[in-house]
Amino acid sequence: MTTTKAGNSARHGAGLFDIRNIIGLLMALYGLILLVMSFTTSTADKAKADGVNLNLWTGIGLIVIGAALIAWAVTRPIVVDERELEADKAAAERQGKPAAH
């Protein structure tokens, strides 16, 4: 998580807590499991799917989608401006609403 000072505001990225990273890692993990399991797919299972190894193709698809989500999170990170966050919390408290955390 990097922190930069721009004028009066401290800004930092969401880092590993970005939902795109979490979902991307889970999809890639499930894809890797399916990819490994595709090597043990029986011919009977392949016959049920018209001769296609669905574990293989689904695993590859999940790995590609997971990698795309992680690449998206790396290339376009969410930036949190601490000064604006504190101003929003103060405004919510002045209005009598509980501040969101």
PDB file of C-alpha atoms in Angstrom:
ATOM      1  CA  MET A   1       0.000   0.000   0.000  1.00  0.00           C
ATOM      2  CA  THR A   2       1.713   3.173  -1.155  1.00  0.00           C
ATOM      3  CA  THR A   3       1.094   6.553   0.380  1.00  0.00           C
ATOM      4  CA  THR A   4       1.704   9.776  -1.474  1.00  0.00           C
ATOM      5  CA  LYS A   5       1.378  13.371  -0.321  1.00  0.00           C
ATOM      6  CA  ALA A   6      -0.366  15.651  -2.808  1.00  0.00           C
ATOM      7  CA  GLY A   7      -0.704  19.088  -1.243  1.00  0.00           C
ATOM      8  CA  ASN A   8      -2.596  18.611   2.007  1.00  0.00           C
ATOM      9  CA  SER A   9      -4.069  15.209   1.209  1.00  0.00           C
ATOM     10  CA  ALA A  10      -2.632  11.773   1.866  1.00  0.00           C
ATOM     11  CA  ARG A  11      -3.635   9.252  -0.790  1.00  0.00           C
ATOM     12  CA  HIS A  12      -3.124   5.507  -0.813  1.00  0.00           C
ATOM     13  CA  GLY A  13      -4.293   2.523  -2.799  1.00  0.00           C
ATOM     14  CA  ALA A  14      -6.717  -0.109  -1.577  1.00  0.00           C
ATOM     15  CA  GLY A  15      -4.036  -2.776  -2.136  1.00  0.00           C
ATOM     16  CA  LEU A  16      -4.883  -6.372  -1.371  1.00  0.00           C
ATOM     17  CA  PHE A  17      -8.257  -5.396   0.058  1.00  0.00           C
ATOM     18  CA  ASP A  18      -9.485  -4.427  -3.410  1.00  0.00           C
ATOM     19  CA  ILE A  19     -12.344  -6.822  -4.187  1.00  0.00           C
ATOM     20  CA  ARG A  20     -10.969  -7.393  -7.698  1.00  0.00           C
ATOM     21  CA  ASN A  21      -7.834  -8.948  -6.202  1.00  0.00           C
ATOM     22  CA  ILE A  22      -9.786 -11.235  -3.901  1.00  0.00           C
ATOM     23  CA  ILE A  23     -12.216 -12.428  -6.576  1.00  0.00           C
ATOM     24  CA  GLY A  24      -9.407 -12.732  -9.146  1.00  0.00           C
ATOM     25  CA  LEU A  25      -7.305 -14.877  -6.823  1.00  0.00           C
ATOM     26  CA  LEU A  26     -10.254 -17.129  -5.983  1.00  0.00           C
ATOM     27  CA  MET A  27     -11.183 -17.600  -9.637  1.00  0.00           C
ATOM     28  CA  ALA A  28      -7.577 -18.340 -10.570  1.00  0.00           C
ATOM     29  CA  LEU A  29      -7.314 -20.830  -7.689  1.00  0.00           C
ATOM     30  CA  TYR A  30     -10.502 -22.641  -8.731  1.00  0.00           C
ATOM     31  CA  GLY A  31      -9.280 -22.597 -12.326  1.00  0.00           C
ATOM     32  CA  LEU A  32      -5.974 -24.135 -11.295  1.00  0.00           C
ATOM     33  CA  ILE A  33      -7.794 -26.876  -9.373  1.00  0.00           C
ATOM     34  CA  LEU A  34      -9.969 -27.654 -12.412  1.00  0.00           C
ATOM     35  CA  LEU A  35      -6.927 -27.607 -14.673  1.00  0.00           C
ATOM     36  CA  VAL A  36      -5.162 -30.183 -12.487  1.00  0.00           C
ATOM     37  CA  MET A  37      -8.322 -32.279 -12.249  1.00  0.00           C
ATOM     38  CA  SER A  38      -8.685 -32.241 -16.041  1.00  0.00           C
ATOM     39  CA  PHE A  39      -5.737 -34.624 -16.308  1.00  0.00           C
ATOM     40  CA  THR A  40      -7.718 -37.252 -14.392  1.00  0.00           C
ATOM     41  CA  THR A  41     -10.972 -36.876 -16.346  1.00  0.00           C
ATOM     42  CA  SER A  42     -12.251 -40.278 -17.452  1.00  0.00           C
ATOM     43  CA  THR A  43     -13.352 -41.075 -20.979  1.00  0.00           C
ATOM     44  CA  ALA A  44     -16.875 -41.670 -19.642  1.00  0.00           C
ATOM     45  CA  ASP A  45     -16.987 -38.097 -18.335  1.00  0.00           C
ATOM     46  CA  LYS A  46     -15.654 -36.792 -21.645  1.00  0.00           C
ATOM     47  CA  ALA A  47     -18.306 -38.824 -23.486  1.00  0.00           C
ATOM     48  CA  LYS A  48     -21.033 -37.150 -21.409  1.00  0.00           C
ATOM     49  CA  ALA A  49     -19.772 -33.785 -22.710  1.00  0.00           C
ATOM     50  CA  ASP A  50     -19.569 -34.833 -26.399  1.00  0.00           C
ATOM     51  CA  GLY A  51     -15.866 -35.636 -26.117  1.00  0.00           C
ATOM     52  CA  VAL A  52     -14.844 -32.256 -24.648  1.00  0.00           C
ATOM     53  CA  ASN A  53     -12.775 -32.065 -21.480  1.00  0.00           C
ATOM     54  CA  LEU A  54     -14.893 -29.473 -19.670  1.00  0.00           C
ATOM     55  CA  ASN A  55     -12.612 -29.360 -16.634  1.00  0.00           C
ATOM     56  CA  LEU A  56      -9.741 -28.284 -18.868  1.00  0.00           C
ATOM     57  CA  TRP A  57     -11.607 -25.539 -20.713  1.00  0.00           C
ATOM     58  CA  THR A  58     -13.431 -24.235 -17.654  1.00  0.00           C
ATOM     59  CA  GLY A  59     -10.150 -24.165 -15.707  1.00  0.00           C
ATOM     60  CA  ILE A  60      -8.402 -22.237 -18.469  1.00  0.00           C
ATOM     61  CA  GLY A  61     -11.327 -19.802 -18.654  1.00  0.00           C
ATOM     62  CA  LEU A  62     -11.302 -19.187 -14.904  1.00  0.00           C
ATOM     63  CA  ILE A  63      -7.541 -18.622 -14.902  1.00  0.00           C
ATOM     64  CA  VAL A  64      -7.851 -16.094 -17.753  1.00  0.00           C
ATOM     65  CA  ILE A  65     -10.703 -14.222 -16.030  1.00  0.00           C
ATOM     66  CA  GLY A  66      -8.846 -14.245 -12.694  1.00  0.00           C
ATOM     67  CA  ALA A  67      -5.693 -12.903 -14.351  1.00  0.00           C
ATOM     68  CA  ALA A  68      -7.740 -10.192 -16.086  1.00  0.00           C
ATOM     69  CA  LEU A  69      -9.271  -9.071 -12.768  1.00  0.00           C
ATOM     70  CA  ILE A  70      -5.864  -8.923 -11.099  1.00  0.00           C
ATOM     71  CA  ALA A  71      -4.371  -7.043 -14.073  1.00  0.00           C
ATOM     72  CA  TRP A  72      -7.278  -4.585 -13.916  1.00  0.00           C
ATOM     73  CA  ALA A  73      -6.666  -3.982 -10.204  1.00  0.00           C
ATOM     74  CA  VAL A  74      -2.948  -3.447 -10.791  1.00  0.00           C
ATOM     75  CA  THR A  75      -3.304  -1.128 -13.782  1.00  0.00           C
ATOM     76  CA  ARG A  76      -6.242   0.907 -12.400  1.00  0.00           C
ATOM     77  CA  PRO A  77      -5.914   0.880  -8.592  1.00  0.00           C
ATOM     78  CA  ILE A  78      -8.537   2.411  -6.319  1.00  0.00           C
ATOM     79  CA  VAL A  79      -7.082   5.491  -4.644  1.00  0.00           C
ATOM     80  CA  VAL A  80      -8.358   6.563  -1.233  1.00  0.00           C
ATOM     81  CA  ASP A  81      -7.989  10.259  -0.376  1.00  0.00           C
ATOM     82  CA  GLU A  82      -7.673  10.460   3.411  1.00  0.00           C
ATOM     83  CA  ARG A  83      -8.525  14.174   3.553  1.00  0.00           C
ATOM     84  CA  GLU A  84     -11.825  13.678   1.704  1.00  0.00           C
ATOM     85  CA  LEU A  85     -12.625  10.622   3.837  1.00  0.00           C
ATOM     86  CA  GLU A  86     -12.146  12.613   7.059  1.00  0.00           C
ATOM     87  CA  ALA A  87     -14.251  15.497   5.679  1.00  0.00           C
ATOM     88  CA  ASP A  88     -17.068  13.068   4.803  1.00  0.00           C
ATOM     89  CA  LYS A  89     -16.942  11.538   8.297  1.00  0.00           C
ATOM     90  CA  ALA A  90     -17.049  14.982   9.914  1.00  0.00           C
ATOM     91  CA  ALA A  91     -20.007  16.043   7.745  1.00  0.00           C
ATOM     92  CA  ALA A  92     -21.901  12.864   8.647  1.00  0.00           C
ATOM     93  CA  GLU A  93     -21.294  13.451  12.360  1.00  0.00           C
ATOM     94  CA  ARG A  94     -22.536  17.064  12.086  1.00  0.00           C
ATOM     95  CA  GLN A  95     -25.763  15.785  10.538  1.00  0.00           C
ATOM     96  CA  GLY A  96     -26.224  13.314  13.381  1.00  0.00           C
ATOM     97  CA  LYS A  97     -25.660  10.237  11.219  1.00  0.00           C
ATOM     98  CA  PRO A  98     -23.226   7.536  12.305  1.00  0.00           C
ATOM     99  CA  ALA A  99     -20.008   7.753  10.287  1.00  0.00           C
ATOM    100  CA  ALA A 100     -19.362   4.916   7.869  1.00  0.00           C
ATOM    101  CA  HIS A 101     -16.119   3.056   8.491  1.00  0.00           C
TER     102      HIS A 101
END
